[in-house]
Amino acid sequence: MRLADYIEHNATAIVDAAEEFAGSQLAGRVALDSETLRDHLPQILAIIVTDLRGSQTAQREREKAEGEHDTPATSPMSPAQWHGQLRAKSGFSIQHLVAEYRVLRAAVLRLWREQEPVSAETFEDMTRFNQAIDQAIAESVAYYAAEVERWRNIFLGVLGHDLRGPLTAILLTSNLMSKMTTDAPLSRLARRLIMSGERMSTLLDDLLDFSRTSLGMGIRITRRHADLTRELRDEVEMLRMAWPDTRIRLDAPERLEARVDASRLREAVCNLVNNAVKHGDARGDVRIALGEDGDGVVLTVENRGATIPEATLSTMFDPLRRGAEYDGVDDDASLGLGLFVVREVVRAHDGEITVRSGSDTTTFTLRLPTTAATTDAS
């Protein structure tokens, strides 16, 4: 009997064994009914049977082994993908998920080999069966991981949102205390509380932006007509107060109007300047330039410092990452989301950001297209 026929004739017994194993994995932790434990296993076996009965060239076999025939993300979800997603929701660990497939594989091959003598046909069937199981595992694991990541981002978003209330109370109370006391030591302590609370607020903003973006919602922006020159001048004044030992220079036209989210762009510039001060040459200038070209608004932030390696440049906008050249910087409270937020703000404006590092100079360039920003400089 060919393997496809064996699986088809014994599908119920095979799925029963898999159900029993799945139930044992959650014993004492989660109570699931039989339908949930069996999940999409019958459909997975049916797809494997269909695959075994189809013809297969050497080229197709190689493509399957390399994952080129996995279900595309744009297609309806396969039973294996649904299985991985639902197992994540049901409380299975990824080890339990993979173990299920190991039991399924072993149950089929062990019993079938006991009935069928070894031949070229049985060897081919086993090879193709293993390929089909491996493909199902890959699809299940990918969707299991995506579901876990989705819920982790939801948790981070809820956590950040729920911390807003008590943090606001701390800031309001600290501000009230600073106004009520004239004692210098108490004023300094109140100011320290306010600065710490404001820093926590900034971190929460970054965390919420990260959560929204990871969930596919993107950073929310509200476009309004604004004078970017005036907005950047105000932001630079605040940055100069925050970094009194650093010369922060702004080169901008007298007026440059654009339809953008000025608050978000100020946040992006603030993150870039903070990054430049913390990780660049402390004795060098930080230069900000605002202008236009034929495609829209161009904004650059440049600082002197050690050249950033190419390997770091390719990942420095990734969330929760910090390059090796940042080692030793006393910034342990940072989540490493600053440059990530900058990138997402630019993307929300349908723009792009690039970074170039060489000759001891690093330059970040933001470009906002005319489709996203209508400018009128004077």
Short mmCIF file of C-alpha atoms in Angstrom, two decimals:
data_model
loop_
_atom_site.label_atom_id
_atom_site.label_comp_id
_atom_site.label_asym_id
_atom_site.label_seq_id
_atom_site.Cartn_x
_atom_site.Cartn_y
_atom_site.Cartn_z
CA MET A 1 0.00 0.00 0.00
CA ARG A 2 1.36 3.40 -0.99
CA LEU A 3 1.81 5.91 1.82
CA ALA A 4 -0.93 8.24 0.55
CA ASP A 5 -3.46 5.38 0.66
CA TYR A 6 -2.29 4.33 4.12
CA ILE A 7 -2.73 7.85 5.53
CA GLU A 8 -6.16 8.18 3.93
CA HIS A 9 -7.39 4.83 5.30
CA ASN A 10 -5.98 5.46 8.78
CA ALA A 11 -6.49 9.21 9.07
CA THR A 12 -8.86 8.96 12.03
CA ALA A 13 -6.49 6.77 14.06
CA ILE A 14 -3.53 9.03 13.23
CA VAL A 15 -5.40 12.17 14.30
CA ASP A 16 -6.64 10.38 17.46
CA ALA A 17 -3.02 9.71 18.44
CA ALA A 18 -2.08 13.32 17.74
CA GLU A 19 -5.07 14.54 19.78
CA GLU A 20 -4.08 12.36 22.73
CA PHE A 21 -0.54 13.73 22.61
CA ALA A 22 -1.73 17.34 22.32
CA GLY A 23 -4.00 16.86 25.34
CA SER A 24 -1.13 15.46 27.38
CA GLN A 25 0.95 18.57 26.66
CA LEU A 26 -1.60 20.81 28.41
CA ALA A 27 -2.60 18.46 31.22
CA GLY A 28 -3.36 20.45 34.36
CA ARG A 29 -2.87 23.81 32.63
CA VAL A 30 -5.59 24.35 30.03
CA ALA A 31 -8.73 22.31 29.41
CA LEU A 32 -9.48 22.02 25.68
CA ASP A 33 -12.22 20.01 24.00
CA SER A 34 -11.58 17.34 21.38
CA GLU A 35 -12.41 19.60 18.44
CA THR A 36 -9.88 22.20 19.56
CA LEU A 37 -7.16 19.60 20.14
CA ARG A 38 -7.72 18.05 16.70
CA ASP A 39 -7.81 21.53 15.17
CA HIS A 40 -6.71 21.46 11.49
CA LEU A 41 -4.82 18.14 11.65
CA PRO A 42 -7.28 16.25 9.35
CA GLN A 43 -6.99 19.00 6.72
CA ILE A 44 -3.19 18.97 7.01
CA LEU A 45 -3.16 15.22 6.39
CA ALA A 46 -5.53 15.63 3.43
CA ILE A 47 -3.16 18.17 1.85
CA ILE A 48 -0.23 15.81 2.41
CA VAL A 49 -2.15 12.97 0.73
CA THR A 50 -2.91 15.17 -2.27
CA ASP A 51 0.74 16.18 -2.47
CA LEU A 52 1.94 12.57 -2.32
CA ARG A 53 -0.36 11.58 -5.17
CA GLY A 54 0.76 14.39 -7.43
CA SER A 55 3.72 14.19 -9.77
CA GLN A 56 6.95 15.82 -8.72
CA THR A 57 9.99 16.73 -10.77
CA ALA A 58 13.50 17.04 -9.37
CA GLN A 59 13.23 20.81 -9.78
CA ARG A 60 10.01 20.96 -7.77
CA GLU A 61 11.51 18.74 -5.08
CA ARG A 62 14.47 21.11 -4.74
CA GLU A 63 12.16 24.16 -4.62
CA LYS A 64 10.03 22.56 -1.91
CA ALA A 65 13.12 21.72 0.14
CA GLU A 66 14.18 25.37 -0.10
CA GLY A 67 10.76 26.65 0.98
CA GLU A 68 9.76 28.17 -2.37
CA HIS A 69 6.39 26.41 -2.30
CA ASP A 70 5.30 27.63 1.14
CA THR A 71 1.91 29.32 1.10
CA PRO A 72 2.43 33.02 0.18
CA ALA A 73 1.40 35.60 2.76
CA THR A 74 -1.03 37.08 0.21
CA SER A 75 -2.93 33.78 -0.21
CA PRO A 76 -5.72 32.51 2.06
CA MET A 77 -4.27 30.90 5.15
CA SER A 78 -3.43 27.21 4.85
CA PRO A 79 -4.56 24.67 7.48
CA ALA A 80 -0.99 24.52 8.81
CA GLN A 81 -0.91 28.31 9.21
CA TRP A 82 -4.27 28.31 11.00
CA HIS A 83 -3.01 25.46 13.20
CA GLY A 84 0.06 27.45 14.29
CA GLN A 85 -1.97 30.58 14.99
CA LEU A 86 -4.64 28.77 17.01
CA ARG A 87 -2.06 26.77 18.98
CA ALA A 88 -0.52 30.09 20.08
CA LYS A 89 -3.95 31.29 21.24
CA SER A 90 -4.60 27.99 23.06
CA GLY A 91 -1.56 28.24 25.29
CA PHE A 92 0.78 25.79 23.53
CA SER A 93 4.49 26.55 23.56
CA ILE A 94 6.39 26.45 20.30
CA GLN A 95 8.11 23.30 21.58
CA HIS A 96 4.69 21.66 21.99
CA LEU A 97 3.74 22.71 18.48
CA VAL A 98 6.82 21.15 16.91
CA ALA A 99 6.45 18.06 19.10
CA GLU A 100 2.96 17.55 17.68
CA TYR A 101 4.39 17.25 14.19
CA ARG A 102 7.10 14.90 15.43
CA VAL A 103 4.43 12.61 16.86
CA LEU A 104 2.40 12.86 13.66
CA ARG A 105 5.44 12.00 11.55
CA ALA A 106 6.52 9.11 13.76
CA ALA A 107 3.01 7.62 13.99
CA VAL A 108 2.62 7.52 10.22
CA LEU A 109 6.07 6.29 9.25
CA ARG A 110 6.54 3.72 12.02
CA LEU A 111 3.23 1.94 11.45
CA TRP A 112 3.48 2.14 7.68
CA ARG A 113 7.04 0.75 7.59
CA GLU A 114 5.88 -2.23 9.66
CA GLN A 115 3.45 -3.13 6.86
CA GLU A 116 5.41 -2.23 3.75
CA PRO A 117 8.70 -3.74 2.63
CA VAL A 118 11.46 -1.29 1.80
CA SER A 119 11.52 -0.45 -1.91
CA ALA A 120 12.25 2.46 -4.18
CA GLU A 121 8.59 3.48 -3.99
CA THR A 122 8.46 3.44 -0.19
CA PHE A 123 11.69 5.42 0.01
CA GLU A 124 10.30 8.04 -2.37
CA ASP A 125 7.04 8.21 -0.41
CA MET A 126 8.88 8.71 2.87
CA THR A 127 11.05 11.46 1.37
CA ARG A 128 8.04 13.33 0.00
CA PHE A 129 6.09 12.84 3.24
CA ASN A 130 8.96 14.32 5.25
CA GLN A 131 9.10 17.28 2.87
CA ALA A 132 5.36 17.86 3.29
CA ILE A 133 5.62 17.68 7.10
CA ASP A 134 8.58 20.06 7.07
CA GLN A 135 6.59 22.54 4.98
CA ALA A 136 3.64 22.29 7.39
CA ILE A 137 5.96 22.85 10.35
CA ALA A 138 7.49 25.92 8.69
CA GLU A 139 4.05 27.43 8.03
CA SER A 140 2.76 26.64 11.52
CA VAL A 141 5.82 28.01 13.29
CA ALA A 142 5.79 31.23 11.22
CA TYR A 143 2.16 31.97 12.09
CA TYR A 144 2.62 30.87 15.71
CA ALA A 145 5.50 33.35 16.05
CA ALA A 146 3.48 36.11 14.34
CA GLU A 147 0.55 35.57 16.73
CA VAL A 148 2.83 35.64 19.79
CA GLU A 149 4.46 38.84 18.50
CA ARG A 150 1.05 40.42 17.91
CA TRP A 151 -0.09 39.76 21.48
CA ARG A 152 3.22 40.94 22.86
CA ASN A 153 2.78 44.24 21.04
CA ILE A 154 -0.78 44.51 22.31
CA PHE A 155 0.51 43.96 25.85
CA LEU A 156 3.13 46.68 25.41
CA GLY A 157 0.50 49.06 24.06
CA VAL A 158 -1.88 48.37 26.94
CA LEU A 159 0.95 48.70 29.46
CA GLY A 160 2.02 52.04 28.03
CA HIS A 161 -1.55 53.30 27.96
CA ASP A 162 -2.27 52.23 31.54
CA LEU A 163 0.91 53.89 32.84
CA ARG A 164 -0.26 57.22 31.42
CA GLY A 165 -2.69 57.85 34.30
CA PRO A 166 -0.32 57.50 37.27
CA LEU A 167 2.48 59.25 35.38
CA THR A 168 0.25 62.26 34.66
CA ALA A 169 -0.65 62.41 38.37
CA ILE A 170 3.04 62.38 39.30
CA LEU A 171 3.83 65.21 36.87
CA LEU A 172 0.91 67.36 38.01
CA THR A 173 1.79 66.85 41.68
CA SER A 174 5.47 67.59 41.04
CA ASN A 175 4.63 70.81 39.21
CA LEU A 176 2.31 71.85 42.04
CA MET A 177 5.02 71.12 44.63
CA SER A 178 7.56 73.20 42.70
CA LYS A 179 5.18 76.20 42.73
CA MET A 180 4.29 75.86 46.41
CA THR A 181 7.80 75.80 47.84
CA THR A 182 10.45 78.52 47.95
CA ASP A 183 13.01 76.32 49.66
CA ALA A 184 15.91 75.78 47.24
CA PRO A 185 16.63 72.11 48.11
CA LEU A 186 12.95 71.21 47.83
CA SER A 187 12.70 73.10 44.54
CA ARG A 188 15.62 71.12 43.16
CA LEU A 189 14.01 67.85 44.25
CA ALA A 190 10.68 68.84 42.69
CA ARG A 191 12.43 69.80 39.46
CA ARG A 192 14.22 66.45 39.44
CA LEU A 193 10.86 64.70 39.78
CA ILE A 194 9.46 66.74 36.89
CA MET A 195 12.42 65.99 34.62
CA SER A 196 12.26 62.27 35.45
CA GLY A 197 8.52 62.23 34.79
CA GLU A 198 8.96 64.00 31.46
CA ARG A 199 11.62 61.48 30.46
CA MET A 200 9.27 58.63 31.37
CA SER A 201 6.56 60.31 29.30
CA THR A 202 8.89 60.43 26.29
CA LEU A 203 9.76 56.75 26.71
CA LEU A 204 6.07 55.87 26.91
CA ASP A 205 5.40 57.85 23.73
CA ASP A 206 8.10 55.87 21.95
CA LEU A 207 6.75 52.59 23.34
CA LEU A 208 3.22 53.37 22.17
CA ASP A 209 4.48 54.38 18.72
CA PHE A 210 6.46 51.13 18.52
CA SER A 211 3.40 49.10 19.50
CA ARG A 212 1.16 50.83 16.95
CA THR A 213 3.70 50.33 14.18
CA SER A 214 4.34 46.67 15.07
CA LEU A 215 0.59 46.03 14.92
CA GLY A 216 0.52 47.44 11.39
CA MET A 217 -1.25 50.66 12.40
CA GLY A 218 1.67 52.99 11.75
CA ILE A 219 2.40 56.23 13.57
CA ARG A 220 -0.58 58.56 13.59
CA ILE A 221 0.06 61.99 12.09
CA THR A 222 -2.16 65.04 11.53
CA ARG A 223 -1.09 67.19 8.59
CA ARG A 224 -1.56 70.94 8.88
CA HIS A 225 0.01 73.92 7.15
CA ALA A 226 3.03 75.01 9.16
CA ASP A 227 6.12 77.17 8.84
CA LEU A 228 8.85 74.56 9.25
CA THR A 229 11.52 77.22 9.74
CA ARG A 230 9.73 78.65 12.75
CA GLU A 231 8.98 75.19 14.15
CA LEU A 232 12.61 74.12 13.87
CA ARG A 233 13.86 77.36 15.42
CA ASP A 234 11.65 76.73 18.45
CA GLU A 235 12.84 73.13 18.68
CA VAL A 236 16.50 74.11 18.37
CA GLU A 237 16.11 76.62 21.21
CA MET A 238 14.78 73.85 23.44
CA LEU A 239 17.59 71.52 22.38
CA ARG A 240 20.20 74.16 23.16
CA MET A 241 18.83 74.41 26.69
CA ALA A 242 18.91 70.63 27.02
CA TRP A 243 22.50 70.41 25.68
CA PRO A 244 24.20 73.67 26.78
CA ASP A 245 27.71 72.32 26.07
CA THR A 246 26.93 71.50 22.42
CA ARG A 247 26.74 74.01 19.58
CA ILE A 248 23.56 73.25 17.64
CA ARG A 249 23.34 75.24 14.42
CA LEU A 250 20.31 75.70 12.15
CA ASP A 251 20.55 76.65 8.48
CA ALA A 252 17.07 77.39 7.10
CA PRO A 253 15.31 79.89 4.83
CA GLU A 254 13.38 82.76 6.34
CA ARG A 255 10.16 80.84 5.82
CA LEU A 256 9.28 77.40 4.49
CA GLU A 257 5.64 76.38 4.57
CA ALA A 258 4.53 72.77 4.25
CA ARG A 259 1.51 70.65 5.00
CA VAL A 260 2.94 68.24 7.57
CA ASP A 261 2.63 67.13 11.17
CA ALA A 262 5.02 69.72 12.58
CA SER A 263 4.95 68.23 16.08
CA ARG A 264 6.02 64.83 14.79
CA LEU A 265 8.78 66.31 12.65
CA ARG A 266 10.05 68.26 15.64
CA GLU A 267 10.08 64.98 17.56
CA ALA A 268 12.11 63.38 14.76
CA VAL A 269 14.64 66.22 14.76
CA CYS A 270 14.87 66.07 18.55
CA ASN A 271 15.63 62.33 18.42
CA LEU A 272 18.27 62.84 15.72
CA VAL A 273 19.99 65.65 17.63
CA ASN A 274 19.89 63.69 20.90
CA ASN A 275 21.42 60.75 19.04
CA ALA A 276 24.12 63.00 17.56
CA VAL A 277 25.04 64.54 20.93
CA LYS A 278 25.12 61.23 22.80
CA HIS A 279 27.03 59.22 20.18
CA GLY A 280 29.01 61.81 18.22
CA ASP A 281 31.97 64.03 18.99
CA ALA A 282 31.04 66.02 22.09
CA ARG A 283 33.32 68.88 20.95
CA GLY A 284 31.87 69.07 17.45
CA ASP A 285 28.87 70.98 16.15
CA VAL A 286 25.50 69.49 15.34
CA ARG A 287 24.26 71.08 12.12
CA ILE A 288 20.63 71.07 11.01
CA ALA A 289 19.79 72.19 7.48
CA LEU A 290 16.31 72.75 6.03
CA GLY A 291 15.61 73.36 2.38
CA GLU A 292 13.85 72.23 -0.77
CA ASP A 293 14.72 70.44 -3.97
CA GLY A 294 12.66 69.49 -6.98
CA ASP A 295 10.91 66.68 -5.09
CA GLY A 296 9.96 68.43 -1.86
CA VAL A 297 11.38 69.24 1.57
CA VAL A 298 14.90 68.14 2.52
CA LEU A 299 16.06 68.12 6.15
CA THR A 300 19.52 67.01 7.26
CA VAL A 301 21.13 66.52 10.66
CA GLU A 302 24.92 66.22 10.63
CA ASN A 303 27.49 65.65 13.35
CA ARG A 304 31.13 64.72 13.66
CA GLY A 305 32.23 61.47 15.25
CA ALA A 306 33.60 58.03 14.54
CA THR A 307 32.56 56.53 11.21
CA ILE A 308 29.68 54.09 11.65
CA PRO A 309 30.34 50.65 10.11
CA GLU A 310 28.18 49.61 7.14
CA ALA A 311 26.79 46.64 9.10
CA THR A 312 25.47 49.02 11.76
CA LEU A 313 24.06 51.50 9.24
CA SER A 314 21.82 48.78 7.81
CA THR A 315 20.21 48.01 11.19
CA MET A 316 20.35 51.26 13.15
CA PHE A 317 16.69 52.10 12.42
CA ASP A 318 15.54 48.71 13.72
CA PRO A 319 13.71 48.87 17.07
CA LEU A 320 15.50 47.88 20.28
CA ARG A 321 18.87 47.83 18.53
CA ARG A 322 22.02 49.74 19.39
CA GLY A 323 25.24 49.55 17.39
CA ALA A 324 28.61 48.52 18.74
CA GLU A 325 29.89 52.08 18.40
CA TYR A 326 27.40 53.09 21.09
CA ASP A 327 28.95 50.81 23.70
CA GLY A 328 29.89 52.58 26.89
CA VAL A 329 27.26 55.30 26.58
CA ASP A 330 25.41 55.79 29.84
CA ASP A 331 21.91 55.56 28.42
CA ASP A 332 20.62 52.36 29.96
CA ALA A 333 17.13 53.80 30.45
CA SER A 334 16.65 54.09 26.70
CA LEU A 335 14.66 51.43 24.89
CA GLY A 336 16.59 52.06 21.69
CA LEU A 337 13.48 53.35 19.89
CA GLY A 338 14.60 56.88 18.97
CA LEU A 339 15.81 56.24 15.42
CA PHE A 340 12.99 53.76 14.85
CA VAL A 341 10.47 56.49 15.68
CA VAL A 342 12.26 58.89 13.32
CA ARG A 343 11.97 56.41 10.46
CA GLU A 344 8.28 55.77 11.13
CA VAL A 345 7.49 59.51 11.30
CA VAL A 346 9.14 59.98 7.89
CA ARG A 347 7.30 56.97 6.46
CA ALA A 348 4.00 58.31 7.75
CA HIS A 349 4.70 61.43 5.63
CA ASP A 350 5.37 59.15 2.61
CA GLY A 351 9.00 60.20 2.77
CA GLU A 352 12.32 58.44 3.19
CA ILE A 353 15.31 58.72 5.49
CA THR A 354 18.87 57.78 4.66
CA VAL A 355 22.11 57.87 6.63
CA ARG A 356 25.65 58.29 5.37
CA SER A 357 28.78 57.99 7.50
CA GLY A 358 32.34 58.66 6.42
CA SER A 359 35.31 60.98 6.97
CA ASP A 360 34.34 61.26 10.66
CA THR A 361 30.96 62.75 9.73
CA THR A 362 27.50 61.18 9.95
CA THR A 363 24.55 62.72 8.11
CA PHE A 364 20.87 61.81 8.35
CA THR A 365 18.77 63.05 5.43
CA LEU A 366 14.96 63.25 5.54
CA ARG A 367 13.05 63.79 2.31
CA LEU A 368 9.34 64.61 2.27
CA PRO A 369 7.81 64.46 -1.21
CA THR A 370 5.55 67.13 -2.65
CA THR A 371 2.72 64.59 -2.58
CA ALA A 372 2.94 64.60 1.21
CA ALA A 373 3.96 68.22 1.79
CA THR A 374 2.94 71.26 -0.21
CA THR A 375 5.70 73.81 0.25
CA ASP A 376 5.92 77.51 -0.42
CA ALA A 377 9.26 78.93 0.68
CA SER A 378 9.95 82.63 0.71
#
